[in-house]
Structure formats: C-alpha cells, structure tokens
mmCIF file of C-alpha atoms in Angstrom:
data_model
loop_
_atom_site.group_PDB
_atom_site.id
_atom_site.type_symbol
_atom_site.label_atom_id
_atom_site.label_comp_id
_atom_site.label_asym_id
_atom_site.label_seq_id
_atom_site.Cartn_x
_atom_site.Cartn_y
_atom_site.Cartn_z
ATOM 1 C CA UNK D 221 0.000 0.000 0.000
ATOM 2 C CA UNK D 222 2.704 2.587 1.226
ATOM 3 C CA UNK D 223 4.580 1.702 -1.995
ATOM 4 C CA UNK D 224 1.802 2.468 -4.275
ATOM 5 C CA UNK D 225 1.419 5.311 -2.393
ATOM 6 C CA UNK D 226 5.150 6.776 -3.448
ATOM 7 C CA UNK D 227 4.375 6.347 -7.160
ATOM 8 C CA UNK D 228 1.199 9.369 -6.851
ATOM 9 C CA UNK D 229 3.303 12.344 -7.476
ATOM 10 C CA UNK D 230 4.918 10.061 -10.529
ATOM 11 C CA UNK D 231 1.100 9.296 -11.974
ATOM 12 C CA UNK D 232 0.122 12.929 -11.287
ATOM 13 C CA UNK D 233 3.280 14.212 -13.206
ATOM 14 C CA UNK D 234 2.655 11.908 -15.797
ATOM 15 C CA UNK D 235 -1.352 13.003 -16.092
ATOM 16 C CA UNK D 236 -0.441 16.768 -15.986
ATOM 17 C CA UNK D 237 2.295 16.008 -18.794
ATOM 18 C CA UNK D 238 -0.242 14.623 -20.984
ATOM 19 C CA UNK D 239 -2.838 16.953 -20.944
ATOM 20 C CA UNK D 240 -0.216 20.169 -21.313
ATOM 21 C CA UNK D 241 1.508 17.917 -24.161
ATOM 22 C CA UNK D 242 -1.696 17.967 -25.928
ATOM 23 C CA UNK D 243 -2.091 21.618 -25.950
ATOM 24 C CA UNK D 244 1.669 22.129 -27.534
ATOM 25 C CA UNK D 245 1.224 23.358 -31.342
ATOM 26 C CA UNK D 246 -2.599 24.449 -30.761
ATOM 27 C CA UNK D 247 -3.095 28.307 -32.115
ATOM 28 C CA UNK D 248 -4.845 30.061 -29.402
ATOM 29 C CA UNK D 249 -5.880 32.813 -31.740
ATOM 30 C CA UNK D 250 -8.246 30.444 -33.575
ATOM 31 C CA UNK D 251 -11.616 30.347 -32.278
ATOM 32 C CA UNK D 252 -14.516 27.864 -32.929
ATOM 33 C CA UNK D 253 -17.626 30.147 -34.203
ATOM 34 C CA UNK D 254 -20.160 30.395 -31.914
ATOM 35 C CA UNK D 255 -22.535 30.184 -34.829
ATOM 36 C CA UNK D 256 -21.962 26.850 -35.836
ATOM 37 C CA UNK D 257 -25.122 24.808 -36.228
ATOM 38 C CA UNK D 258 -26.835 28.017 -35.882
ATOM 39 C CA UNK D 259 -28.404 29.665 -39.115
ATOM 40 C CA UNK D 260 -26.677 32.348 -40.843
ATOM 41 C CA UNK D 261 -28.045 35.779 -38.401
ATOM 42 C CA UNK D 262 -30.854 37.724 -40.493
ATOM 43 C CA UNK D 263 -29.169 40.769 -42.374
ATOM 44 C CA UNK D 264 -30.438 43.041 -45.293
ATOM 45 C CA UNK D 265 -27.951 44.698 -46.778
ATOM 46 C CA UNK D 266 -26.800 45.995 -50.359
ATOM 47 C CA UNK D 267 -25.031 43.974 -52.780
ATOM 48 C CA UNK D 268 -21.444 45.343 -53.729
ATOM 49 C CA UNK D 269 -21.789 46.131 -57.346
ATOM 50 C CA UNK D 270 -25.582 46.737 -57.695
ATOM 51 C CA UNK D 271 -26.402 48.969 -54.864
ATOM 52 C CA UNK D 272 -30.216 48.531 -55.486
ATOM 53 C CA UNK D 273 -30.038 44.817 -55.064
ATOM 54 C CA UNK D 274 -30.826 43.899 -51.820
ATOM 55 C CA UNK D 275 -29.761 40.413 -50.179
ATOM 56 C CA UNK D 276 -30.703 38.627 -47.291
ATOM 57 C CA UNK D 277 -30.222 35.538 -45.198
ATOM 58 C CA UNK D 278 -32.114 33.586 -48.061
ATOM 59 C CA UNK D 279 -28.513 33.898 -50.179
ATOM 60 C CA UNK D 280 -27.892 31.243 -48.293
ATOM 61 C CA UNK D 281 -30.815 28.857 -49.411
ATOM 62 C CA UNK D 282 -30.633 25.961 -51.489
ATOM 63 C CA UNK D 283 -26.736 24.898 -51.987
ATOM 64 C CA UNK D 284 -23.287 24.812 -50.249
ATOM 65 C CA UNK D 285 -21.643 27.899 -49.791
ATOM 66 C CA UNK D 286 -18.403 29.263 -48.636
ATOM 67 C CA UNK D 287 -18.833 32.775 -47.750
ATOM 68 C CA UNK D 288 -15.672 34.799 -47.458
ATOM 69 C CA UNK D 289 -15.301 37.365 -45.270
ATOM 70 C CA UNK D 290 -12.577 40.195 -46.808
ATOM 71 C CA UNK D 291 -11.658 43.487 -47.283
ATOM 72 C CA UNK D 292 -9.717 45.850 -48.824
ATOM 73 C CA UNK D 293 -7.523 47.052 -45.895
ATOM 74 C CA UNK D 294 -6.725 43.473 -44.744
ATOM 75 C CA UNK D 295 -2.845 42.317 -46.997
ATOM 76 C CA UNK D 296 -3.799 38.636 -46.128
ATOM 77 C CA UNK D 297 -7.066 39.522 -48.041
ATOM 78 C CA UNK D 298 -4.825 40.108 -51.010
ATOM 79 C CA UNK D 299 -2.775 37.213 -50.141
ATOM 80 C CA UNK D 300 -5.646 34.774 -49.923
ATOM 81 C CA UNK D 301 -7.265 36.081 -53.508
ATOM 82 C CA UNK D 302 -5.965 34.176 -55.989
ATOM 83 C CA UNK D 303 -6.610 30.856 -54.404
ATOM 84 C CA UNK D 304 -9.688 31.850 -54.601
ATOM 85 C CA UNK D 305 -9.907 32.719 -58.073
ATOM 86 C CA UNK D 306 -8.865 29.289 -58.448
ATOM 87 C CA UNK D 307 -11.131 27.186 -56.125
ATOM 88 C CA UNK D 308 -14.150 29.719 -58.148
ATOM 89 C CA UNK D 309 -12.936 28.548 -61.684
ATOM 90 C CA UNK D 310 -11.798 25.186 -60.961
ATOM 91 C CA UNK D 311 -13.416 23.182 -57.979
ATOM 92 C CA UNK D 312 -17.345 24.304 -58.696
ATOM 93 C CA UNK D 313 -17.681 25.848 -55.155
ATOM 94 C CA UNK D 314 -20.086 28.651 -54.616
ATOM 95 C CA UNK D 315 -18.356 31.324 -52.917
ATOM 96 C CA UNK D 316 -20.687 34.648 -51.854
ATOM 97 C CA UNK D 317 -18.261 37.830 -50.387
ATOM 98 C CA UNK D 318 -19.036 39.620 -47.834
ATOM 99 C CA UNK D 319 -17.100 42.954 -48.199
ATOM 100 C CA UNK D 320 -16.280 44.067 -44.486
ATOM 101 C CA UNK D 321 -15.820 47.451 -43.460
ATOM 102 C CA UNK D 322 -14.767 48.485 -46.905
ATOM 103 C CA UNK D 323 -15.864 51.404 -49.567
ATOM 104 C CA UNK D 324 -17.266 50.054 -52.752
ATOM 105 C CA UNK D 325 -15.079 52.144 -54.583
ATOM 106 C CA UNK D 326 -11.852 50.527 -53.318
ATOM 107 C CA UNK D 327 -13.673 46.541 -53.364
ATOM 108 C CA UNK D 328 -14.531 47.544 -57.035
ATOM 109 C CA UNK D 329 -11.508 48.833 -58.115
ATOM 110 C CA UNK D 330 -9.650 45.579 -56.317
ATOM 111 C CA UNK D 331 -12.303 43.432 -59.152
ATOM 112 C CA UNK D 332 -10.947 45.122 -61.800
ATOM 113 C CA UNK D 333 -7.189 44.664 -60.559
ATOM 114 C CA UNK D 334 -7.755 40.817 -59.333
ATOM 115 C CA UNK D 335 -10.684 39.756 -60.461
ATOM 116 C CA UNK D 336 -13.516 38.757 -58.827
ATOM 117 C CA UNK D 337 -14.339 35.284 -57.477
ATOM 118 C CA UNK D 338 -17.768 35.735 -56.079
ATOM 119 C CA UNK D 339 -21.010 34.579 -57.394
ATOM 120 C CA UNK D 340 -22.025 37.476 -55.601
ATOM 121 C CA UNK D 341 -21.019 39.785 -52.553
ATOM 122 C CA UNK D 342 -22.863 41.497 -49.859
ATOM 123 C CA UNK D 343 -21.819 45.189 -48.911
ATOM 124 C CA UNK D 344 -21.567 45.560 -45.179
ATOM 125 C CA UNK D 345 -19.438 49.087 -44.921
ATOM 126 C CA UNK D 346 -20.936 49.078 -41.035
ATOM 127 C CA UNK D 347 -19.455 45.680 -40.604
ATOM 128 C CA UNK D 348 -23.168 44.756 -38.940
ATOM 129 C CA UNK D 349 -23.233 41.618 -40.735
ATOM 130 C CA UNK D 350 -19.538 40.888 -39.784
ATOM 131 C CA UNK D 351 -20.105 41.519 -36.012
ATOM 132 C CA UNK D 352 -23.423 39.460 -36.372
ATOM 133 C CA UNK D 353 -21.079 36.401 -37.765
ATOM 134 C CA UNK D 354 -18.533 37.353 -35.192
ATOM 135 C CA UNK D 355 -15.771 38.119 -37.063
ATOM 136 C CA UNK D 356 -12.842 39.151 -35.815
ATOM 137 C CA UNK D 357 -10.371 39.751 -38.197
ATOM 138 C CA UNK D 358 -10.569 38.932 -41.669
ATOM 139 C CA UNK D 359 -10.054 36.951 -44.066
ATOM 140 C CA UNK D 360 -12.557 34.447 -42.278
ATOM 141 C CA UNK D 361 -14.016 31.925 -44.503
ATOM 142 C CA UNK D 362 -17.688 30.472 -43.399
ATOM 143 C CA UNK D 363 -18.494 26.896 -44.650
ATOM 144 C CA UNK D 364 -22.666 27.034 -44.510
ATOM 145 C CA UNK D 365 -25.182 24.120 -45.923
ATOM 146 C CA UNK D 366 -27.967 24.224 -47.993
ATOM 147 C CA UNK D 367 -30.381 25.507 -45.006
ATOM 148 C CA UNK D 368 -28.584 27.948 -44.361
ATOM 149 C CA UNK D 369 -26.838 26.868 -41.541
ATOM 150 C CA UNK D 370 -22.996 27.759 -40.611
ATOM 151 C CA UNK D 371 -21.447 24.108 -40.219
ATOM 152 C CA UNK D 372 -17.693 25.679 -40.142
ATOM 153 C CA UNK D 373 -15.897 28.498 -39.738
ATOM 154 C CA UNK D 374 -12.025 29.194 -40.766
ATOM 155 C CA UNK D 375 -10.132 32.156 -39.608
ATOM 156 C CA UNK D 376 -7.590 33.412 -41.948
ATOM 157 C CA UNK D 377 -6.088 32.552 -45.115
ATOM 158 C CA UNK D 378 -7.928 29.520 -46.611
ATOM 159 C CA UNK D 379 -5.073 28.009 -49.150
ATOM 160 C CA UNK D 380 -4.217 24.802 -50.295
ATOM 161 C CA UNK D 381 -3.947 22.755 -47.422
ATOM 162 C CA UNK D 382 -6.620 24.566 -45.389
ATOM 163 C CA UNK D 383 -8.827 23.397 -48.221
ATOM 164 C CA UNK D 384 -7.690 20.017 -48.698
ATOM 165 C CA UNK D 385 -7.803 19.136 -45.259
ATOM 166 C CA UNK D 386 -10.524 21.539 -43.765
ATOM 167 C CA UNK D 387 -13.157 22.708 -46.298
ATOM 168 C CA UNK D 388 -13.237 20.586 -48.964
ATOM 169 C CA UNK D 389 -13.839 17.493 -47.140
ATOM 170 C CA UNK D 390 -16.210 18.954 -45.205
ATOM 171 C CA UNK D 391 -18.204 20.353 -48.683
ATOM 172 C CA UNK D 392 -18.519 16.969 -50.401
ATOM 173 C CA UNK D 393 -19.858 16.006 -46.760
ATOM 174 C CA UNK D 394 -22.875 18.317 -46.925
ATOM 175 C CA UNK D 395 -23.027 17.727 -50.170
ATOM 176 C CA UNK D 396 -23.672 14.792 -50.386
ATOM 177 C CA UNK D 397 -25.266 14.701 -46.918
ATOM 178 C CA UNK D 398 -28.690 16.303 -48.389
ATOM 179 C CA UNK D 399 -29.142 14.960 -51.464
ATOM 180 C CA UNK R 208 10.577 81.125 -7.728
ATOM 181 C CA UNK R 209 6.999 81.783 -8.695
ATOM 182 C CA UNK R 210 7.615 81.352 -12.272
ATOM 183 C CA UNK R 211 9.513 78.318 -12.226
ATOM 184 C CA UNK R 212 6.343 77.043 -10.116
ATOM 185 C CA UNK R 213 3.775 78.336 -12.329
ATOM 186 C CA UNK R 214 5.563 76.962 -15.172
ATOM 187 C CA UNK R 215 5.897 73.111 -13.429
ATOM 188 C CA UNK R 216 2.192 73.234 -11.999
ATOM 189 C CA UNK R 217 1.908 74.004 -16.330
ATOM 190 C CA UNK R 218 3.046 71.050 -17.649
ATOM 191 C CA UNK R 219 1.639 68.983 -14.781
ATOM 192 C CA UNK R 220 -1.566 70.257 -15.704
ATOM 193 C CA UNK R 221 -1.094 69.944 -19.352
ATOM 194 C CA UNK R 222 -0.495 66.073 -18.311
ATOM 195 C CA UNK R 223 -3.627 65.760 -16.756
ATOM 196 C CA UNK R 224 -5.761 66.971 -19.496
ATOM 197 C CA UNK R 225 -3.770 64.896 -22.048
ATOM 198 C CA UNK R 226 -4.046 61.699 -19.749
ATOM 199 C CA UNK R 227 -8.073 61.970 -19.741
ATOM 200 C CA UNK R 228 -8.972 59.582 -22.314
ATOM 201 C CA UNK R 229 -11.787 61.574 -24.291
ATOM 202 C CA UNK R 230 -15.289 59.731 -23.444
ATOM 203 C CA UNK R 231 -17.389 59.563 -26.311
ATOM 204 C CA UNK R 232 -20.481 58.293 -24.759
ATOM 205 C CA UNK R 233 -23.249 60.015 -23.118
ATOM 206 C CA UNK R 234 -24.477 58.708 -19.307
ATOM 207 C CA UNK R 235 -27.311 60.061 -17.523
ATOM 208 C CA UNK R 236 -25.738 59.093 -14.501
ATOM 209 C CA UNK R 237 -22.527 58.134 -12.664
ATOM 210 C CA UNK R 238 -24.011 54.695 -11.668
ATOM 211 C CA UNK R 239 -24.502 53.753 -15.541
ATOM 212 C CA UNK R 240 -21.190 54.550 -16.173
ATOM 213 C CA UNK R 241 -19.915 52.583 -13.444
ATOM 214 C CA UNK R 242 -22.044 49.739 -14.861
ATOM 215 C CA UNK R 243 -20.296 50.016 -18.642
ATOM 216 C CA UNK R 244 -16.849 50.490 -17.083
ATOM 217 C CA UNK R 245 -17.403 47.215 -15.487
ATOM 218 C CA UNK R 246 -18.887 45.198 -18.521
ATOM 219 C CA UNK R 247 -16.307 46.612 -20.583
ATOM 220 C CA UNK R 248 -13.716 45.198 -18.361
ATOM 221 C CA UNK R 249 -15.262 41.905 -18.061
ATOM 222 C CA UNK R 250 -15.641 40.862 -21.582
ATOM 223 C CA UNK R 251 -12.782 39.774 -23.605
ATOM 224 C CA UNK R 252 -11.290 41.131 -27.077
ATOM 225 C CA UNK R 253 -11.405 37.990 -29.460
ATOM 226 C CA UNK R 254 -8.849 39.706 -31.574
ATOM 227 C CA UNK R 255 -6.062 40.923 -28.577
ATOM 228 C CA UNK R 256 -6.997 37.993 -26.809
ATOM 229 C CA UNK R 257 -5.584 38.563 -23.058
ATOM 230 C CA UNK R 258 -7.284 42.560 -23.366
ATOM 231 C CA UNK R 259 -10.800 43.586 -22.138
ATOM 232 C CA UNK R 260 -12.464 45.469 -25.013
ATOM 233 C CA UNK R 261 -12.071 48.280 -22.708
ATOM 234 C CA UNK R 262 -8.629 48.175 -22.929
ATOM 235 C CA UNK R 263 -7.883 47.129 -26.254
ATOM 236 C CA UNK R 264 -7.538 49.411 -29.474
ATOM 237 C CA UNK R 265 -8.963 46.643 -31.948
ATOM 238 C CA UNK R 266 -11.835 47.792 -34.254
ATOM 239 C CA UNK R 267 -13.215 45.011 -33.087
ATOM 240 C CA UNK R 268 -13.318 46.221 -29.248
ATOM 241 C CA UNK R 269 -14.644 49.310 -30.338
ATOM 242 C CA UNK R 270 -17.661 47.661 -31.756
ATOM 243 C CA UNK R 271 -18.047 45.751 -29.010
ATOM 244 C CA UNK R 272 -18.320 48.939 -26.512
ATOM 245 C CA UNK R 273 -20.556 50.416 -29.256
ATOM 246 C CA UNK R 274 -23.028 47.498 -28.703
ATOM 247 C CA UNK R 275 -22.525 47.518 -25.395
ATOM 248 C CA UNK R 276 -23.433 50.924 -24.765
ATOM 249 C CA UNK R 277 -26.566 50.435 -27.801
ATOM 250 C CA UNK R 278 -28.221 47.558 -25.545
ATOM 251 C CA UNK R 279 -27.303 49.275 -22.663
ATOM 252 C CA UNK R 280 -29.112 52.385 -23.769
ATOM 253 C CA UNK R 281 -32.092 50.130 -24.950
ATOM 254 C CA UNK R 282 -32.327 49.121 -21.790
ATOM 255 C CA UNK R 283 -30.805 45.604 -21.829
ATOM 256 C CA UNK R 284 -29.304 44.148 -18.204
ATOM 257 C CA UNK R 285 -26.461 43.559 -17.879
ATOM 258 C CA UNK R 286 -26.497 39.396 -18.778
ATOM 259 C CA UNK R 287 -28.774 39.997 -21.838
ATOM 260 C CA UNK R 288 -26.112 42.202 -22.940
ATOM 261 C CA UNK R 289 -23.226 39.602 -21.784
ATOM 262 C CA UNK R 290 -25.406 36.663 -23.332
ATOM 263 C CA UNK R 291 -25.522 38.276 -26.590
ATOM 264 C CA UNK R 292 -22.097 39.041 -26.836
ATOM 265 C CA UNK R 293 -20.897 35.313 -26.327
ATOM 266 C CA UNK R 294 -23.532 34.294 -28.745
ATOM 267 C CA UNK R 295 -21.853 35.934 -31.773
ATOM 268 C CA UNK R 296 -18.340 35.366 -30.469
ATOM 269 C CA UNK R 297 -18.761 32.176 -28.062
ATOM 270 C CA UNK R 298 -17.637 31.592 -24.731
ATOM 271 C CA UNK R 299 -14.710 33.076 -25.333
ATOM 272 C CA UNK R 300 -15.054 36.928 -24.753
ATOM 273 C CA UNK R 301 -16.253 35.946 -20.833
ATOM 274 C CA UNK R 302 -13.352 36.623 -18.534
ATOM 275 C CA UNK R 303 -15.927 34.997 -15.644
ATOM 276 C CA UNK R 304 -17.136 31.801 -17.501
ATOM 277 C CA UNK R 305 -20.198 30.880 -16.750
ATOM 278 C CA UNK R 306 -21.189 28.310 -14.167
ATOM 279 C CA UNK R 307 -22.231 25.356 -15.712
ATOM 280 C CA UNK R 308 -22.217 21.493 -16.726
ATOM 281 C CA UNK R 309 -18.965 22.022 -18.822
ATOM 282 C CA UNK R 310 -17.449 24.640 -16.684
ATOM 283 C CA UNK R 311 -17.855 23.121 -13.486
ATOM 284 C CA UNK R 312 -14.551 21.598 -13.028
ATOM 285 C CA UNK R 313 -12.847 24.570 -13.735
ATOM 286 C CA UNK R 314 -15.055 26.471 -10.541
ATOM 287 C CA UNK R 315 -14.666 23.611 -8.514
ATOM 288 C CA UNK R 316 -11.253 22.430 -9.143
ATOM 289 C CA UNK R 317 -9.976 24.464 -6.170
ATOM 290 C CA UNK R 318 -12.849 22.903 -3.599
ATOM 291 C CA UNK R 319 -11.700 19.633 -4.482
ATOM 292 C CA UNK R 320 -8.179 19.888 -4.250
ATOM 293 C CA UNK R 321 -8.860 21.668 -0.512
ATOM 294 C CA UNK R 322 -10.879 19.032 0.543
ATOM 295 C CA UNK R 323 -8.792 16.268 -0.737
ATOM 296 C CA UNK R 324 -6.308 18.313 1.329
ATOM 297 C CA UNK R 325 -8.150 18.199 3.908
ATOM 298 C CA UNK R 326 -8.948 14.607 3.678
ATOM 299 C CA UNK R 327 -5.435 14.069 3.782
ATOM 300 C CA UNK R 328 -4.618 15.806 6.864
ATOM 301 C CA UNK R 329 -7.717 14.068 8.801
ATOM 302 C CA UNK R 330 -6.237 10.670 7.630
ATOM 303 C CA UNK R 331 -2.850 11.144 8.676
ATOM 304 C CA UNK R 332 -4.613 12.716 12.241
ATOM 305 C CA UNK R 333 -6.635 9.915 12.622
ATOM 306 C CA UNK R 334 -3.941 7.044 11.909
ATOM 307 C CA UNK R 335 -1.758 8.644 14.355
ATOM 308 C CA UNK R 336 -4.124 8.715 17.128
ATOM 309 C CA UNK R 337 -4.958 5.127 16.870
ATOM 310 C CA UNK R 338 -2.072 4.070 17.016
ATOM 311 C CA UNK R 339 -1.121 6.644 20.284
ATOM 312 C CA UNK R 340 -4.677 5.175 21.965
ATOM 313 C CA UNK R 341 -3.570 1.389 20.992
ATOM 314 C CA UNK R 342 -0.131 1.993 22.499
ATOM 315 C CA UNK R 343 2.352 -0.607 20.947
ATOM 316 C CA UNK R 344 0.547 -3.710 22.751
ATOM 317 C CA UNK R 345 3.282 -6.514 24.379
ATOM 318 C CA UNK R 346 2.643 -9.912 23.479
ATOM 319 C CA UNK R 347 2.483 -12.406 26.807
ATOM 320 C CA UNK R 348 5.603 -13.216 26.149
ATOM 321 C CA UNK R 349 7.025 -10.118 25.919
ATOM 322 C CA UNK R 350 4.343 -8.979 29.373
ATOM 323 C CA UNK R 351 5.814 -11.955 31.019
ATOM 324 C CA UNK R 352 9.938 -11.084 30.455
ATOM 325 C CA UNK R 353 8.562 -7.085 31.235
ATOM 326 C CA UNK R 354 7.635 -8.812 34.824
ATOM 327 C CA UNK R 355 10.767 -10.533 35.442
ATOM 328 C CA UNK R 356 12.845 -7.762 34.931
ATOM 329 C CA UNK R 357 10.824 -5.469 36.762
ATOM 330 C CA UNK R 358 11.026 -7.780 39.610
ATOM 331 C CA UNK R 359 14.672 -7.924 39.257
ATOM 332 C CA UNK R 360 14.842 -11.940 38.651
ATOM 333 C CA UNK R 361 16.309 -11.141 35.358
ATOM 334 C CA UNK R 362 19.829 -9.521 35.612
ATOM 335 C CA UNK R 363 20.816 -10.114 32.388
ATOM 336 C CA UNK R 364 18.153 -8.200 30.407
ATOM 337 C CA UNK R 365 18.588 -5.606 32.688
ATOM 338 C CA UNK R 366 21.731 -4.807 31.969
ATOM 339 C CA UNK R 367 21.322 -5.085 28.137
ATOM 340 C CA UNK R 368 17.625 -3.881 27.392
ATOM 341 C CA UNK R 369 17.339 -1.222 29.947
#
C-alpha cells in the first residue's frame, strides 16, 4: 500500500504532462464560431456592385456555400485572392463575399485589378453583418449548408492545405449529406 | 521662484488633461457609467486575446463597446447584454465563464483539491491517534519477560535492554 502510495506524485506528473503535451502546437488565436449549427443571423444589406439589389439571409438557401469574409484594408485579403480565383474557376464551389468594413469604390476597383471570385457579394461598410457572424479579423471563410446553416468556420487565409484538409472534405460532406 | 512654479504646476496640468482619455459616450448618470466600465472590463477582445475590449484598441473592441453601450441604452441588463455578446463570439469573450455542466470543473477544481487536502490531513490525524490510543501492545511473552525484569529476577536483560 505505502509503496503504491510513493508512485502518486509520478502518476500525477505523468497526467499533468499529458494533458499540457496535448495543448503544444494548438493556435490560441483560432476560435470555434459560436454560430456553428446556428443559421446564418438575419441581415439586409446591399449587394457590392448593384447597390439597389438587396440580399438577405435567403442567399444562403438551397446549396453549399463558402462565404468569405474580406476586405480591402486586410494584406492577407490580397494574399488569400488568388486561391480563390482558383477554387471559383476550378473546384465548382459557390463562394458569396461579404465585403467588411470596406468602400465600394476601393472593393470595385480591387475586381478590376484581381478579379472577382464571387457569385455574388454582400456590402456591409458598417461591418453589422460581420459583427453578427462574429468576425474578428478577416479573411474568415464560413463553410454554410444548404439551409442555411454555418457548419464551419475558418479564420484566416484559406489556401491549399486549409482546403484540402478543412473545407473541402467537409463540402462533399454536406453535399452529399442532403441529397 | 513663482515662475519656475507656475511653469511646473503648467506642464503637470497639461499632463492631466492629455491623460483623460476623451469619453465619447453620453451617461445620464454616474451609476450607468460605473455599470459600462465594469462590462467593458469583463468581456474579452477575441482579436487581442488577453485585453478587455475596454482596454484594447482593436476595431473590433470598439464595436463591441458600441453594442454595449446600444443595448445598454435600450435598456438591456447587464447578462442579456453579456449573453448576446458570447452568442456571436462564443464563450470566449467571458473573462468569468459561466457556471455550468462544462465549466464546473474549472469552478470547482480548487474545492476539491482543498478538501482532498483536507482529507489528507484528517487521515494522517486519525492514523496517528490510533495508534497513540492502541499503544504498541506486548505480546504475553514479551508482558511476562517485562515482569521478570521489573522484579529484578532477570539480571541479564537488565543490563542489556534497559
């Protein structure tokens, strides 16, 4: 008994070891969304290149979408665009922008420089949307399924690996989840 | 003399109006302020992540005062206005978790290790009072060779065990 007794601090050492190991490598800046599971938040708000169009949370209706959260201001924005001119022409993914904080001026001008990967992209120069989704620094990329419902949420740049690992899988998942 | 004093109480002042943050929202009273100052400091900045959003500078922050004061002005309490917050941005931006199911090991981690503590010491009491009470008990043997020394038949135990 008194022998088993000497090995405790060992077994606690051991126990406290494991469960700091496991946090080693784990990016504390990356939160979970709070809104996963929970439908996209109700918004109604302009689109970015035909102010009289106005979209709402019904965007969202009917297929798989990633919606991207960017901005002119933000240099990993710029970073993350041309993967995303690639996923839009090559992998058949619906992406809808949500331009954060931004004048349309600059987001159209950064179209005509880099081209434009959106189907289509909602105009949120308060950022109400954005602080609806709880963003907190863009680019954040929203994974959402056919109801409507945010299923993921990726902060920062999405490139190849996020997408290969992360959001793809998790597309052909809903995907084919629904049909 | 005067001058030089004039000119010191000067830049002191001059330090005092700069260090006075400028406020830009509107109170009706003291004790409402008092109530934003301490919601402000209680709810975390998801983007600076170990800063209040009172403290922090992130646009972010500042839209999270902005809806703090909004809801506050609309009347919200204080959790409502809390609850909401940790809806869009989760669990997170609480600096006080919550009480609950998943949280309760983290509130009652310290309890537990006290009483276990505690537990501990009571054993350790106990065990050594048994044993005081029980005395180290002589076997007859050992009750009969205790009499034979004491009655001095025994010389040589005497000499060696006493």
């Amino acid at each position: 008994m008194k022998r088993i007794l000497l090995f405790l601090p060992l077994i606690a050492a051991v126990i406290l070891g494991v469960v700091l190991f496991a946090g080693i490598g784990k990016d504390p800046t990356r939160l979970d969304s709070a809104l996963i599971g929970k439908p996209v938040p109700s918004f109604s708000l302009p689109a970015l290149q035909n102010p009289e169009q106005v979209l709402d949370q019904e965007l969202f209706q009917g297929q798989v979408t990633l919606l991207n959260v960017w901005a002119t201001w933000c240099p990993s924005c710029r970073q993350e665009h041309p993967f995303l001119m690639w996923l839009s022409k090559t992998q058949g993914v619906r992406i809808v922008g949500l331009d954060y904080k931004d004048t349309r001026s600059d987001a159209l001008q950064w179209f005509k420089d880099l081209g434009n990967p959106y189907e289509v992209t909602i105009f949120d120069a308060e950022g109400k949307l954005g602080f609806d989704l709880g963003v907190y620094g863009a680019p954040e990329t929203f994974v959402i399924d056919r109801s409507g419902v945010v299923r993921y949420r990726h902060v920062g740049v999405v490139d190849e690996k996020v997408w290969k690992e992360e959001l793809s899988p998790l597309i052909e998942k809903l995907r084919s989840d629904n049909s | 003399m005067n001058r030089l004093l004039l000119m010191l109480l000067t830049i002191f002042y001059l330090g005092v109006v700069h260090a006075e943050v400028p406020d830009i929202y509107d109170f009706k009273d003291p004790k409402q302020e008092a109530r934003y100052q301490e919601l402000t400091a209680e709810l975390r900045c998801p983007k600076c992540q170990n800063q209040n959003i009172a403290d922090s500078d992130a646009p972010i922050a500042a839209d999270m005062r902005d809806e703090v004061y909004r809801m506050m002005k609309s009347g919200a309490g204080n959790e409502e206005i809390v609850d909401s917050l940790v809806a869009r941005f989760g669990e997170f931006v609480r600096f006080k978790p919550a009480f609950n199911a998943r949280t309760f090991l983290l509130w009652a981690t310290p309890a537990i290790a006290v009483l276990i503590g505690l537990l501990a010491v009571a054993a350790v009491i106990i065990r050594a009072r048994r044993r005081d009470r029980e005395g180290a008990p002589l076997s007859d043997e050992e009750r009969a060779r205790a009499a034979r020394i004491l009655s001095g038949q025994d010389g040589r135990d005497r000499r060696t065990d006493i």
